[in-house]
Amino acid sequence: MFGADYAAYIARVDNESPADDDSFLPGYLLPTFQPTHPWEAGGKQGLAEDFIMVAEFCEIEGPKPMMCIPKDGGSCFNQNDFVVKIMAVDHQASTDGFSVTEDTQVVISDIQDGVCSFVHHFVLFDIQARGFVRSFCFAYITSDKRKIMTFYEQLSSQFKKAARFMKYGNRLVFIQELERRQMDLQYTIGQLRVKTDVSDSSDSPVGASDVTSSEEEVYQELLKIRQVMDEIQQILSRLKPLMDDPRMESYLQRLEDKASLHSTLQHNMPNQETGSLSERLIDSQTEAQIRCCSLSHSGETLFSMFHQTRPYTPKLVELTRNMKFDSALRSIHELCCWGAKEGIKKLRQIHEYYNRETLIIQIDQAELTLLEPVGSLVTCGQCITSNFLSGVCLGHQELSSLSLGPIGAIDINLSRLSLPLSDRMSLDSFKSISTFESFEDDGDMYSVEQMSTSSVVSDCCSPKVAAYDHVTKPTPVMSRLNSQVSCESDTTSSVYQTDEAASLSETLKTNNKSSNNEQGNVDPLGNVDQQGNVDQQGNVDQQGNVDSHRNIDPYRNVDQQGNVVQQGNVDQHGNVVQQGNVDQHGNVVQQGNVVQQGNVDQQGNVVQQGNVDQQGNVVQQGNVDQHGNVVQQGNVVQQGNVVQQGNVDPNGNVDQQGNIDQKENVDQQGHGDQQGSADKQWNVDKQWNVDPQRHVDKQGDINIQEYPDTSVMPSKGYQISELASQNAQSEISVSMENGEHSTSYPTRTSLLSSSIKAAELASHSAKSDASATSSLPAPELKNQVSKSANQSAELATSNVQESNETERKISNDSPVVSSNDGIAICQHSNLNHANFSPCSCCSASPPYLMSPPYCAEMRRVANFPSNRFKSEPSQPPVVEEAEKINQNQENVLHSSEESTTCTSSCSSTMPPSKKTKNEVFSLGDSVNSLQPGMPGYDILSVVNTYHNLEHILYSLLTGRTVFVVGSSSTENDVIYVVRALSIFLPDHRRKHSSVVEWLSKQLRITDLGRIKLAGVCRPEKKSLDTIIPSVIKKYVSVLDIERKTVTGPVYQGSLLNAILSKRKAFSINSEFIAFIHCWLMEISSKAFIFYHSFCLGSAGRIIHDYRLHNQGEHYRNTVKSFMVKLSILDSDVHIIEYLCEIVKMSEIEQSGKLINADTGVVRPISLSHETCQIFKG
Amino acid sequence: MSMFQRFLNLGSATKEKEEPKLNQSTVEELSDGQPYNPYTEILVLQEHKDIVRSLLKIDKYRCVSVADDCKAVIWDIHIGQRLAVLSGHTHPITCMLLLKPQTNAVADWLLVTGSSDKLIKVWDISTGYCHQSISDHASSVRCLVSLTEDCQLFCSGGESLAVWQHDGRLLHAYTRGGEEEDISFMIVIQNERVVTAADKIIVVYSVITPEDGGEPDDKKIRLVKKLPPHREAIHSLINISESCFASGSIDGTIILWTTQNLIPAKYFNTVTEYVGDAKLYPYSIQSMFCAQEKYLFATIGSGFCVFDVSVGQERLMVKKLAAHYSKILHIGFACDGAYLVTCSEDGSIRLWGKTPISDDSGSSDRDICTLGPMERFTGLRGDQLRQCCHSDNLLEPSLLGECTAHSGSVQMFLDFDHEGLVSCGGDNLLIVWKNAEMQKIQRNQKVQEILFSRDGIV
C-alpha cells in the first residue's frame, strides 16, 4: 500500500535528520510541505490538546487521515504514523458474498508518542469501491489515557452514535445507488435487446459468424448483467431489513428539508452551522447546481436522499470496465450525505465535551446530577453547591411497601424512584454544551441512558486505571491529582487484602476462598448487602439493615466504593457481588480497567492476570505507605490477622490502638442509631470491625450514611476523639428527628463533609508520619513540598506524595495497561439496533452509584487545591506556566483548557429549556475557567485587602443586601470587589440580577428583594444617603472600599472565620475558590440536615403560641436547640436557616410555576432589626 | 375679646409654636434591635404607578388596593401575588364596597368602586372582570356604603346622594343643595339611616319605602336632620355602638352623637387654637376606631389618644401626643389587640402596646384567646382594666417596634392577624409585613405539602 509505506516512511524520515532527505529521495516523492517537527515539539508529554481524527483505510493509498476535529487538532502529532497503527486492523469478517460488518472499538495506546486513543472502526458502503466497502475509523486521541479509560463507556456509546449517523446515511445513499444501478442494468438490458432486435431485422447480409459472435457477446453481457443484478438484489435484501430506524430517517429528512429550504431561500446552502456539509458544498459546481435547482424549484441536489422530484434517468452501464485506481474516491460526505454532517457534528460535540481535564468532566457529570430537582438546588456564586433533594426519596409510602417485596424488585424500583435523574446523567452532562443538540434531536435518548448506566461503572473505576497510568505516562495535572487522591484509598485496600494473603502465604484462590468465607460469616446480611448501595440514597426506614451493610462493603472492598459490588447490586446480586469480592480482594486496580471496558468476558482474564502479578509487590510496598497514612504505628500484622479472622472482638483492637479505636466506636454508634435493629448491626460491626480502623483516612468513603459527620466542625476536626463525640451526638439528634418520616441523606452531601475530614485526617497523619514517606524516593515532590509556603498545602502535598508513591509502586508492576502498542480490548457491538446495549452487566448496574466515589474525589480535590499545581513533578512546563499565570492572577489551566471556557460561553446560547443548566457552573468549570467577570475572580486580593469581611460574608449568606461603596473614581475597584464577593452569594445564577456591579441611581426598597450584592457609587459632594435612603440603609450592610469600613450586623460564629482564616495559605485564586466552595458545601450540608430533619420534620411546623411575638421566640429557640445538636451556634444558625429558606422558597416557586406560569410571586425581604456596627480597618 | 383672653391666646399661640419642636424632641426612638417587633419580613408589592390611597380587606388572604393611577389591584398577600388588576376608571377611585354575592353561592364577592369620573363599576373579584359600569351617578362618587346587612341596597355619596339596588339599578337619587360641599363620609346607623359628613356638616338621611305605591322594592331618600356642625372639616366618622357614633374634625374635636335623638352626647379634646402654623391643624383627628364599643382610639395630630366612651364614664385613658414625627394617618389594632398600629406621614409604622413578658406559662395561651383586644393591648385583665378606668391614671403604652420601609407617607394599613400587616403609601407600594418565623413555619408546611404529595421526586 502506497499510503502505508508513505506514512511509515515519513515517520522514519522524521526521526532522522531532515537534511538527509534530499540525498536519497526522488524529488517527486518529497512531501509537499515540511512538517514543523511536530512530534518533537510535543515531546514525550503527549498532545497539547485532544483531538478526534477521522481516518480511512483507502483502497488506493492505504491508511490515511481524513480530517481532524478541531481542524488544527493534532497538528503537532504524526498523524500518518498513527493512522497506520490504528487502521492496521482487519476487522472485516471474511465471509462469502455480501455481509454487513459490525463496528469495532479499540483502545490503543502508544507509549512512544505518549498518546492513547479510542478508536471506532466502521465500514461504509460505496458502490464504486472495491467490494463495495470502505473502512473508516474515528479516533479520539489524547495524551491522557485515564480519560479514555474513565469515559470508555461514554466514548464508546457516543462514537457509536456518531457512526450510526454516518452509517445510516450511508446505507440510505447506498441503497439508493444500488437501486439506480439496478435501473441502469435494466435499461442496459433493454438497450441490448433493442440492439439485437435491430441487428436481427435490419442486418441480414452480415455473416453468420458475426451474428453468432455478437449474439454470444450480448449473451455474455446479459449473463453478466443478470449476475450483477442478482448480486445487487442480494445486497439489497440484506441491507433493507437493517433500515429500520424511522426516527433516524425522519431526522435526516428534516435536516434535508431544512437545508433545501435554506438553499431555496438564500441561494446558498445551509448556514454556517450546518458545518461539514456546507464545507463540501461550497465548491462552485454544486453551487451552480443549487442555483439552478432553486430557479427551477426542484429541490433536488446532489445531496438529496429523500426528495426526488425528477425521476432518475437510467444510463447505459459499461460492464467491462475494470476497477480503476486513478479516480479519487468519493468523500465521506458523498457517501453518507446528511449522515456525515450529523456524524461530524456529533464528533465535534464529543470533542468539545471530552477535551477537558478528566477531573473536570467528572466533576461536571457528578454535579449535573444535582441540577434536579430544580427547586432544591443550592448554588453559591453561580456554582452548584448542593441539592437538597437530589437523590432523596420522600415518597415513603411506596418505598416502605416495596421494602417488603423481593429484593430485586426493590433494587430496581428504588433506583428509579430515588434517583431518576442520574439515569440521564451523561445525557445531561452533554446538554451543558449547547451544540449537543443532536442528543435530543434524534430523540434516541434511551441509548444514551443505557450508556450512562454503564458509564457509571467505568467512572467508578477510574481511579484505579489512573494508578497505572500514572507512572508509565505523565498525565495532566488535574487528572493526576485525582488519581493520586483516589489511589490512596485504593492502595490501602489492596494492600490490606494482599497483606492478608501474604501472611497466610496463600494463593489467589485461597484468598478468594477466604473472602468467600468472610462473606459467609456475614451471611445474614448477604441480602442486605446488595441493597446497601441502593439505600444510600434511599430512605431511612429500609436502611435499617441495609445501612449496616453499607458499612461492611467499604472495608472489604475499600477501593471499590461503589464499584464492582455496586455494579452487581441491581439485578445480579449473586453473581456480580461474588465476583466483586473476589476481584477486589486481590487486585483492585486491574479490575478497574476491565470494568471500564465493560467486556465481561475479557474481564475475567485480565483480572486473573492482574491478581497474580501484582499482589506480592503491592503488598510489600503498599504496607509501608498505607500504614504510614492510617495507622501510625504501622501495626500491620495485627490488623492483618484481624481481617482474616473477621470475627475478632472489637475490643481487642480497641486495646491495641487508641486512635483508631475511637473511630471505630463512632462507626458502631452511628449504625446503632441509624438503624432500628441495633443488635444485628452490632454483630456485623464486630465481624468486620477491622475496617473502620484501617481506613481512618477514608472515612468519607466508608461512612456514606453517616451524616453526623457533617456536624463536625472541621476546624476542630483533627482530633479523632472529638470527631467521635460529635458524631455520636449529632447522629442521635438527627435520628430522633427523623422518626416522623423517612428522610435520607444523599451520599454526596454527607460525603462532602466527611471527606473533608477524611482528607484532613489523612493529611494530618501523613505529616506526623513523615518518616514513612521520606523513606521512599521522590525528590521532586520533596522539593515541591519544601517550596510550598503554607501549612495546609504542605500537608496536602505530603499526603499526595504518599499516595503518589504507592501508586507508583503499583503501576510499575502493572502488566496490563502499560502495554506498549497494545490493543487493549476489542469490543464488538452491533450498531444496527436502535438501542446500543453497551454490555449486559454494565447496563444492569445502577446508575446512581457513581456519586460516592466521585464526590470523594471532588472533595479531595477541592480540599487540596494546592496539590494541583504544586505537587506535580511530572509536568514541569505546566507548573511553570501555572506559576507565571498565577502571578498574573489568571487561571492556571486556562491556557490548556480553552474548550471549557468555550463550553461556558456556548452554554449561554442554549435554548431556554435548559435554563437551570445555563444559569450555573459546575465547580470544575468555574475553578478551571476562572476569568475576569466570573464570580470569585480576584477573591484573594479582596480578602487580603479588606478586614472584617466576615461580617459582610455573613450578610451575604443571610440574605442581607450588601453594598460595596466607592466614589466614581474607584468604579473598577468596586466592581472587582463585587465580583469577588459574589462567590459567596447563595442562590445567585447567571442572568439573575441579584448582583449589580455599579449603581448610581437612588435605591428603592423594592431593589432589596432583587439585589443582594451591588457596587454603589458615592456621589461627590453629597452624602451617601442620596443613593441609599435611610430606610434602606437599615437593612443593608455596607463595605466602603475607600474608608475601608464595614457596616453591618456582627458575625459571631465559626464557619466563616474558618474560611477567612485560611486566606493566607493560598496564593492562587482558583485554589482559594475551591477551598471556599468546599466550605460552602460544608455549610450547605449542614443546611441539608436541618432542612430534612427540621424543616421537613414535624418540629418545623409547630405553632406554639397564639401571640406572634412569642411564637417567633419559640421557633427561634427550637431552631437554636436543634442547631446546637449539629454544633452550629450563634450567627451560623442564621446562615443555615437562610440556605434552607432559599430552597424552600424556590421549591414553592417551582410548584407555583407548575400551576400558573404567568403571575409572579414576590420574594420576601428579610428585615433583620439587628443592630449594625461599624468596623474599621 | 378681653385682655385676659388675649393673653391666654397668646400663651397658647406661643405654646403652639414650641410644640412642634417639642414633639420632635420627645418622639421616642428605638435603638436596640427591636426584639418585640414581630414584623421581620416584608413582601413588597409593586403594581401601582401612583400614591396608593386605601386598602380593603376581602378575606383572610386577599385585599384590594386603590391608587391615584385609577386602578384597583387585588392581591394575595399570603404569597405576595397579584391576582387581578381592575382598570377602567379614568379618574382615581375614591371609594370601594364589597357586595356579597347574591343567591348563587358560586360567585365570589363583588367589588363596587366609585370614582371621580362619575362612574360606579362592579367587578368580579376572582376574575377581575367588570360586570357593570354604572353611569347614572351624575356627579363624582366620593363614598359608598352598604345599607343593609345582606348588601341588597347600597348608597353612594358625592354631590348628591343615591340609593342603589345590588344589581346596579338606581332606586332614588337625592339632590342636595348646590352650595353644599360633596359628601365625603357616610356611615349607616340604625333604622336605615345614613349619616353623611360633608366638610364640617353632618346630615342624617333616611332611606324609606315610599307610601305612595310604586314597586315594592322602591326606595326613597329623605332628609332627617342636620346636626350642629364642627368648627372645621370632618376627617373621620365612625360607628361606635348601636346607640352612638362619633365624628372627628381637623380642629381636634371629637363629638359623640347619640343615634336615637341625633344629639351630641360628649365633646372630646376641644382645642381653642387649632389652626396652627401655616394652617397645618396640628391636632387634627385623621382616623378613629372603636374597640369593644367602649374604647375610642383617635389620632390627634402626630399623636393618639384613647378615650373611654362608655356612658357616664367618659374619660381619657391614654394620651400619647408625640408618637410620630408627622401626622398619623391611620390607627388600628393588629393581631387582635396585641399591637396598636399607627402609620404616619413620616413613612413609618409604629407598634404600641405592652412589653411582652417572654415566659408566659402555657396555660395563659388559652386565656389569651378569650381576652378582648383592649385587654391584650393594655396587658391588663378585665377587672384590672375596669379598675384602671375608674382611677385617673393614664396608661402609658410603650413603643414595641417601628416598621420602616416605605419611603413616603404611609396612607393606611390592614391587619391580617398572624398573616401580617399590609400597608400602602405614597411610594406607590404595598408592603406586607410578616413575621419571619411564622413564614418559615408556613413554608415548612407548604414544602412538606409539595414534597410529600408527590410520588417521589420527579
Tab-separated table of N, CA, C and O in Angstrom, chain A residues 275-283 286 302-303 331 333-334:
chain	number	residue	atom	x	y	z
A	275	GLY	N	-22.216	23.286	9.023
A	275	GLY	CA	-20.862	22.761	9.105
A	275	GLY	C	-20.403	21.915	7.944
A	275	GLY	O	-20.230	22.389	6.825
A	276	SER	N	-20.244	20.687	8.250
A	276	SER	CA	-19.472	19.837	7.371
A	276	SER	C	-20.022	19.822	5.954
A	276	SER	O	-19.275	19.876	4.993
A	277	LEU	N	-21.284	19.768	5.874
A	277	LEU	CA	-21.839	19.647	4.542
A	277	LEU	C	-21.596	20.910	3.750
A	277	LEU	O	-21.264	20.876	2.578
A	278	SER	N	-21.755	22.000	4.398
A	278	SER	CA	-21.574	23.246	3.674
A	278	SER	C	-20.141	23.391	3.197
A	278	SER	O	-19.875	23.933	2.145
A	279	GLU	N	-19.252	22.889	3.991
A	279	GLU	CA	-17.866	22.915	3.546
A	279	GLU	C	-17.741	22.244	2.188
A	279	GLU	O	-17.100	22.713	1.272
A	280	ARG	N	-18.358	21.138	2.152
A	280	ARG	CA	-18.253	20.363	0.942
A	280	ARG	C	-18.987	21.038	-0.211
A	280	ARG	O	-18.599	20.957	-1.353
A	281	LEU	N	-20.021	21.681	0.128
A	281	LEU	CA	-20.910	22.163	-0.904
A	281	LEU	C	-20.510	23.497	-1.491
A	281	LEU	O	-21.129	23.980	-2.412
A	282	ILE	N	-19.510	24.049	-0.897
A	282	ILE	CA	-19.188	25.392	-1.337
A	282	ILE	C	-18.576	25.407	-2.737
A	282	ILE	O	-18.579	26.407	-3.428
A	283	ASP	N	-18.090	24.274	-3.133
A	283	ASP	CA	-17.424	24.327	-4.446
A	283	ASP	C	-18.383	24.764	-5.539
A	283	ASP	O	-19.585	24.583	-5.464
A	286	THR	N	-21.342	22.649	-7.343
A	286	THR	CA	-22.578	22.405	-6.627
A	286	THR	C	-23.357	23.685	-6.428
A	286	THR	O	-24.583	23.687	-6.463
A	302	LEU	N	-27.404	17.424	-5.192
A	302	LEU	CA	-26.541	16.258	-5.169
A	302	LEU	C	-26.769	15.458	-3.898
A	302	LEU	O	-26.579	14.264	-3.853
A	303	PHE	N	-27.202	16.160	-2.886
A	303	PHE	CA	-27.252	15.512	-1.585
A	303	PHE	C	-28.648	15.196	-1.121
A	303	PHE	O	-28.898	15.043	0.041
A	331	SER	N	-15.894	11.324	-1.245
A	331	SER	CA	-15.689	11.775	0.130
A	331	SER	C	-16.760	11.170	1.037
A	331	SER	O	-17.781	10.649	0.588
A	333	HIS	N	-18.731	12.690	2.758
A	333	HIS	CA	-19.992	13.422	2.655
A	333	HIS	C	-20.830	12.889	1.520
A	333	HIS	O	-22.053	12.840	1.598
A	334	GLU	N	-20.153	12.503	0.496
A	334	GLU	CA	-20.906	11.917	-0.606
A	334	GLU	C	-21.443	10.553	-0.236
A	334	GLU	O	-22.502	10.150	-0.695
